[in-house]
Amino acid sequence: LSQSEDRQKAIPFDVPVALNWDNSNPAVQRALMTIWAKAEEHKRLFSHGAMDILNPLSDTSIVAWTVAGNDKEGRRRALLGASNFGVVVAGGVFALGRKPVLADFGAFQPQPDKIYAFRDQLHHSSDGQPTTYIYGGAQLIAKGLTLFLDGGDAHLFEVEEIDSPSVR
């Protein structure tokens, strides 16, 4: 801890940690490597963006969050993460667009007249590309975001505003 610049924080995240991967599940290992790579790629969001814990509309073992802000080029970017901390398949609906105060700080708030692509970096389609879901902003605001996950599984979506629903 003496090397940490974050010593005033309850959990200093800048302390190097070594992991023993010898007995780890390869799927979990791949997921963690992807999450860490995306966290590095979107470091600016975590240091300059706004984070929000999403509210489930009913009981669920899934926890979800967003972090959003502008990248170096000034484009809006968002990540949405979700994890099922249970051992069985779970689903949940999460409210979006209901926290105007957080929107003032740059949190992800869907706009009713926009279309969004949610590209899941942890789940891929048969062509090897991230599984992509398209949602209208009005739909996300009115109905929320429905997520289903196996026990212990996670989603990590890169969220992008798009011009039309025809994406790769």
PDB file of C-alpha atoms in Angstrom:
ATOM      1  CA  LEU A   1       0.000   0.000   0.000  1.00  0.00           C
ATOM      2  CA  SER A   2       2.929   2.356   0.441  1.00  0.00           C
ATOM      3  CA  GLN A   3       3.091   2.676  -3.388  1.00  0.00           C
ATOM      4  CA  SER A   4      -0.528   3.813  -3.660  1.00  0.00           C
ATOM      5  CA  GLU A   5      -1.461   7.324  -4.693  1.00  0.00           C
ATOM      6  CA  ASP A   6      -5.049   6.520  -3.669  1.00  0.00           C
ATOM      7  CA  ARG A   7      -4.334   6.017   0.039  1.00  0.00           C
ATOM      8  CA  GLN A   8      -7.109   8.421   1.035  1.00  0.00           C
ATOM      9  CA  LYS A   9      -9.652   6.050  -0.566  1.00  0.00           C
ATOM     10  CA  ALA A  10     -11.239   3.141   1.274  1.00  0.00           C
ATOM     11  CA  ILE A  11     -10.084   0.795  -1.504  1.00  0.00           C
ATOM     12  CA  PRO A  12      -6.965   1.950  -3.366  1.00  0.00           C
ATOM     13  CA  PHE A  13      -7.296   0.592  -6.904  1.00  0.00           C
ATOM     14  CA  ASP A  14      -3.799   1.506  -8.044  1.00  0.00           C
ATOM     15  CA  VAL A  15      -1.947  -1.184  -6.051  1.00  0.00           C
ATOM     16  CA  PRO A  16      -0.450  -3.903  -8.295  1.00  0.00           C
ATOM     17  CA  VAL A  17      -1.934  -7.358  -7.764  1.00  0.00           C
ATOM     18  CA  ALA A  18      -0.641 -10.703  -9.017  1.00  0.00           C
ATOM     19  CA  LEU A  19      -3.153 -13.418  -9.879  1.00  0.00           C
ATOM     20  CA  ASN A  20      -2.537 -17.146  -9.925  1.00  0.00           C
ATOM     21  CA  TRP A  21      -4.394 -18.413 -13.011  1.00  0.00           C
ATOM     22  CA  ASP A  22      -3.309 -22.053 -12.583  1.00  0.00           C
ATOM     23  CA  ASN A  23      -6.676 -23.369 -11.354  1.00  0.00           C
ATOM     24  CA  SER A  24      -8.974 -20.774 -12.901  1.00  0.00           C
ATOM     25  CA  ASN A  25     -11.914 -21.444 -15.167  1.00  0.00           C
ATOM     26  CA  PRO A  26     -10.807 -20.492 -18.735  1.00  0.00           C
ATOM     27  CA  ALA A  27     -14.156 -18.813 -19.490  1.00  0.00           C
ATOM     28  CA  VAL A  28     -13.895 -16.673 -16.358  1.00  0.00           C
ATOM     29  CA  GLN A  29     -10.277 -15.892 -17.208  1.00  0.00           C
ATOM     30  CA  ARG A  30     -11.260 -14.722 -20.722  1.00  0.00           C
ATOM     31  CA  ALA A  31     -14.091 -12.608 -19.309  1.00  0.00           C
ATOM     32  CA  LEU A  32     -11.813 -10.931 -16.773  1.00  0.00           C
ATOM     33  CA  MET A  33      -9.162 -10.236 -19.421  1.00  0.00           C
ATOM     34  CA  THR A  34     -11.823  -8.654 -21.655  1.00  0.00           C
ATOM     35  CA  ILE A  35     -13.196  -6.553 -18.792  1.00  0.00           C
ATOM     36  CA  TRP A  36      -9.714  -5.306 -17.877  1.00  0.00           C
ATOM     37  CA  ALA A  37      -8.871  -4.524 -21.509  1.00  0.00           C
ATOM     38  CA  LYS A  38     -12.118  -2.560 -21.939  1.00  0.00           C
ATOM     39  CA  ALA A  39     -11.515  -0.734 -18.649  1.00  0.00           C
ATOM     40  CA  GLU A  40      -8.085   0.290 -19.948  1.00  0.00           C
ATOM     41  CA  GLU A  41      -9.510   1.275 -23.348  1.00  0.00           C
ATOM     42  CA  HIS A  42     -12.205   3.397 -21.683  1.00  0.00           C
ATOM     43  CA  LYS A  43     -10.048   4.678 -18.824  1.00  0.00           C
ATOM     44  CA  ARG A  44     -11.240   8.227 -19.474  1.00  0.00           C
ATOM     45  CA  LEU A  45     -14.839   7.232 -18.705  1.00  0.00           C
ATOM     46  CA  PHE A  46     -13.814   5.902 -15.298  1.00  0.00           C
ATOM     47  CA  SER A  47     -11.700   8.940 -14.444  1.00  0.00           C
ATOM     48  CA  HIS A  48     -13.813  11.735 -15.969  1.00  0.00           C
ATOM     49  CA  GLY A  49     -17.245  10.182 -16.543  1.00  0.00           C
ATOM     50  CA  ALA A  50     -20.293   9.633 -14.375  1.00  0.00           C
ATOM     51  CA  MET A  51     -21.183   6.254 -12.914  1.00  0.00           C
ATOM     52  CA  ASP A  52     -24.681   5.082 -12.063  1.00  0.00           C
ATOM     53  CA  ILE A  53     -25.949   1.957 -10.330  1.00  0.00           C
ATOM     54  CA  LEU A  54     -29.104   0.889 -12.182  1.00  0.00           C
ATOM     55  CA  ASN A  55     -32.272   0.276 -10.228  1.00  0.00           C
ATOM     56  CA  PRO A  56     -33.980  -3.081 -10.830  1.00  0.00           C
ATOM     57  CA  LEU A  57     -37.763  -2.810 -11.119  1.00  0.00           C
ATOM     58  CA  SER A  58     -38.165  -6.074  -9.141  1.00  0.00           C
ATOM     59  CA  ASP A  59     -36.043  -8.428  -7.049  1.00  0.00           C
ATOM     60  CA  THR A  60     -33.164  -9.991  -8.967  1.00  0.00           C
ATOM     61  CA  SER A  61     -29.690 -11.354  -8.291  1.00  0.00           C
ATOM     62  CA  ILE A  62     -28.394  -9.225 -11.178  1.00  0.00           C
ATOM     63  CA  VAL A  63     -26.524  -6.025 -10.400  1.00  0.00           C
ATOM     64  CA  ALA A  64     -26.083  -3.489 -13.222  1.00  0.00           C
ATOM     65  CA  TRP A  65     -24.253  -0.182 -13.660  1.00  0.00           C
ATOM     66  CA  THR A  66     -23.288   2.338 -16.309  1.00  0.00           C
ATOM     67  CA  VAL A  67     -20.365   4.691 -16.712  1.00  0.00           C
ATOM     68  CA  ALA A  68     -20.583   7.387 -19.362  1.00  0.00           C
ATOM     69  CA  GLY A  69     -18.896  10.522 -20.588  1.00  0.00           C
ATOM     70  CA  ASN A  70     -17.021  11.983 -23.498  1.00  0.00           C
ATOM     71  CA  ASP A  71     -13.973  10.397 -25.094  1.00  0.00           C
ATOM     72  CA  LYS A  72     -10.900  12.420 -26.126  1.00  0.00           C
ATOM     73  CA  GLU A  73     -12.626  13.393 -29.389  1.00  0.00           C
ATOM     74  CA  GLY A  74     -15.693  14.662 -27.503  1.00  0.00           C
ATOM     75  CA  ARG A  75     -17.997  11.785 -28.565  1.00  0.00           C
ATOM     76  CA  ARG A  76     -20.451  10.406 -26.005  1.00  0.00           C
ATOM     77  CA  ARG A  77     -19.487   6.927 -24.824  1.00  0.00           C
ATOM     78  CA  ALA A  78     -21.041   4.549 -22.329  1.00  0.00           C
ATOM     79  CA  LEU A  79     -20.388   1.129 -20.855  1.00  0.00           C
ATOM     80  CA  LEU A  80     -23.082  -0.924 -19.181  1.00  0.00           C
ATOM     81  CA  GLY A  81     -22.047  -3.822 -16.992  1.00  0.00           C
ATOM     82  CA  ALA A  82     -24.258  -6.453 -15.400  1.00  0.00           C
ATOM     83  CA  SER A  83     -23.440  -9.491 -13.276  1.00  0.00           C
ATOM     84  CA  ASN A  84     -25.589 -12.288 -11.925  1.00  0.00           C
ATOM     85  CA  PHE A  85     -24.332 -12.970  -8.424  1.00  0.00           C
ATOM     86  CA  GLY A  86     -26.703 -15.923  -8.097  1.00  0.00           C
ATOM     87  CA  VAL A  87     -26.076 -19.534  -9.068  1.00  0.00           C
ATOM     88  CA  VAL A  88     -29.093 -19.969 -11.368  1.00  0.00           C
ATOM     89  CA  VAL A  89     -30.415 -18.124 -14.411  1.00  0.00           C
ATOM     90  CA  ALA A  90     -31.900 -14.760 -13.465  1.00  0.00           C
ATOM     91  CA  GLY A  91     -33.604 -11.931 -15.239  1.00  0.00           C
ATOM     92  CA  GLY A  92     -34.286  -8.368 -14.360  1.00  0.00           C
ATOM     93  CA  VAL A  93     -35.614  -5.142 -15.784  1.00  0.00           C
ATOM     94  CA  PHE A  94     -33.548  -2.046 -15.052  1.00  0.00           C
ATOM     95  CA  ALA A  95     -34.784   1.536 -15.131  1.00  0.00           C
ATOM     96  CA  LEU A  96     -32.951   3.929 -17.437  1.00  0.00           C
ATOM     97  CA  GLY A  97     -33.395   7.637 -17.921  1.00  0.00           C
ATOM     98  CA  ARG A  98     -34.959   8.446 -14.553  1.00  0.00           C
ATOM     99  CA  LYS A  99     -32.141  10.329 -12.827  1.00  0.00           C
ATOM    100  CA  PRO A 100     -31.965  13.855 -14.258  1.00  0.00           C
ATOM    101  CA  VAL A 101     -29.410  15.002 -11.669  1.00  0.00           C
ATOM    102  CA  LEU A 102     -26.948  12.299 -12.782  1.00  0.00           C
ATOM    103  CA  ALA A 103     -27.591  13.227 -16.415  1.00  0.00           C
ATOM    104  CA  ASP A 104     -26.293  16.713 -15.583  1.00  0.00           C
ATOM    105  CA  PHE A 105     -23.002  15.066 -14.590  1.00  0.00           C
ATOM    106  CA  GLY A 106     -22.810  13.045 -17.823  1.00  0.00           C
ATOM    107  CA  ALA A 107     -24.391   9.738 -16.787  1.00  0.00           C
ATOM    108  CA  PHE A 108     -25.910   7.609 -19.549  1.00  0.00           C
ATOM    109  CA  GLN A 109     -29.480   8.730 -20.103  1.00  0.00           C
ATOM    110  CA  PRO A 110     -31.152   7.459 -23.276  1.00  0.00           C
ATOM    111  CA  GLN A 111     -32.818  10.117 -25.388  1.00  0.00           C
ATOM    112  CA  PRO A 112     -36.315   9.313 -26.686  1.00  0.00           C
ATOM    113  CA  ASP A 113     -35.469  10.257 -30.292  1.00  0.00           C
ATOM    114  CA  LYS A 114     -32.212   8.235 -30.493  1.00  0.00           C
ATOM    115  CA  ILE A 115     -31.325   4.624 -31.340  1.00  0.00           C
ATOM    116  CA  TYR A 116     -28.684   2.703 -29.382  1.00  0.00           C
ATOM    117  CA  ALA A 117     -26.524  -0.316 -30.159  1.00  0.00           C
ATOM    118  CA  PHE A 118     -25.529  -2.399 -27.121  1.00  0.00           C
ATOM    119  CA  ARG A 119     -22.504  -4.512 -28.110  1.00  0.00           C
ATOM    120  CA  ASP A 120     -21.813  -7.271 -25.576  1.00  0.00           C
ATOM    121  CA  GLN A 121     -18.056  -7.671 -25.285  1.00  0.00           C
ATOM    122  CA  LEU A 122     -18.411 -10.882 -23.254  1.00  0.00           C
ATOM    123  CA  HIS A 123     -20.796 -12.759 -25.570  1.00  0.00           C
ATOM    124  CA  HIS A 124     -20.165 -13.212 -29.269  1.00  0.00           C
ATOM    125  CA  SER A 125     -22.285 -14.316 -32.195  1.00  0.00           C
ATOM    126  CA  SER A 126     -21.294 -17.180 -34.502  1.00  0.00           C
ATOM    127  CA  ASP A 127     -19.204 -14.790 -36.646  1.00  0.00           C
ATOM    128  CA  GLY A 128     -17.038 -13.902 -33.637  1.00  0.00           C
ATOM    129  CA  GLN A 129     -18.417 -10.361 -33.322  1.00  0.00           C
ATOM    130  CA  PRO A 130     -19.937  -9.034 -30.091  1.00  0.00           C
ATOM    131  CA  THR A 131     -23.627  -9.874 -29.845  1.00  0.00           C
ATOM    132  CA  THR A 132     -25.458  -6.625 -30.620  1.00  0.00           C
ATOM    133  CA  TYR A 133     -28.873  -5.505 -29.448  1.00  0.00           C
ATOM    134  CA  ILE A 134     -30.653  -2.439 -30.857  1.00  0.00           C
ATOM    135  CA  TYR A 135     -32.975  -0.354 -28.698  1.00  0.00           C
ATOM    136  CA  GLY A 136     -34.850   2.860 -29.235  1.00  0.00           C
ATOM    137  CA  GLY A 137     -34.328   5.471 -26.554  1.00  0.00           C
ATOM    138  CA  ALA A 138     -38.088   5.836 -26.027  1.00  0.00           C
ATOM    139  CA  GLN A 139     -38.342   2.062 -25.445  1.00  0.00           C
ATOM    140  CA  LEU A 140     -35.483   2.120 -22.896  1.00  0.00           C
ATOM    141  CA  ILE A 141     -37.043   5.030 -21.024  1.00  0.00           C
ATOM    142  CA  ALA A 142     -40.593   3.589 -21.002  1.00  0.00           C
ATOM    143  CA  LYS A 143     -39.867  -0.105 -20.398  1.00  0.00           C
ATOM    144  CA  GLY A 144     -36.311  -0.226 -19.071  1.00  0.00           C
ATOM    145  CA  LEU A 145     -33.622  -2.674 -20.115  1.00  0.00           C
ATOM    146  CA  THR A 146     -34.368  -6.390 -19.688  1.00  0.00           C
ATOM    147  CA  LEU A 147     -31.354  -8.589 -18.942  1.00  0.00           C
ATOM    148  CA  PHE A 148     -31.025 -12.364 -18.528  1.00  0.00           C
ATOM    149  CA  LEU A 149     -27.867 -14.044 -17.279  1.00  0.00           C
ATOM    150  CA  ASP A 150     -26.802 -17.529 -16.247  1.00  0.00           C
ATOM    151  CA  GLY A 151     -25.613 -17.888 -12.672  1.00  0.00           C
ATOM    152  CA  GLY A 152     -22.199 -16.270 -12.287  1.00  0.00           C
ATOM    153  CA  ASP A 153     -22.308 -14.756 -15.796  1.00  0.00           C
ATOM    154  CA  ALA A 154     -21.888 -11.130 -16.831  1.00  0.00           C
ATOM    155  CA  HIS A 155     -22.514  -8.660 -19.643  1.00  0.00           C
ATOM    156  CA  LEU A 156     -20.246  -5.789 -20.618  1.00  0.00           C
ATOM    157  CA  PHE A 157     -21.946  -3.634 -23.230  1.00  0.00           C
ATOM    158  CA  GLU A 158     -20.317  -0.836 -25.174  1.00  0.00           C
ATOM    159  CA  VAL A 159     -23.270   1.459 -25.801  1.00  0.00           C
ATOM    160  CA  GLU A 160     -23.250   3.607 -28.921  1.00  0.00           C
ATOM    161  CA  GLU A 161     -25.770   6.007 -30.359  1.00  0.00           C
ATOM    162  CA  ILE A 162     -26.365   4.977 -33.973  1.00  0.00           C
ATOM    163  CA  ASP A 163     -28.098   6.509 -36.975  1.00  0.00           C
ATOM    164  CA  SER A 164     -30.102   3.460 -38.031  1.00  0.00           C
ATOM    165  CA  PRO A 165     -30.838  -0.036 -36.796  1.00  0.00           C
ATOM    166  CA  SER A 166     -28.759  -1.647 -39.569  1.00  0.00           C
ATOM    167  CA  VAL A 167     -25.462  -2.341 -37.776  1.00  0.00           C
ATOM    168  CA  ARG A 168     -22.757  -4.874 -38.483  1.00  0.00           C
TER     169      ARG A 168
END
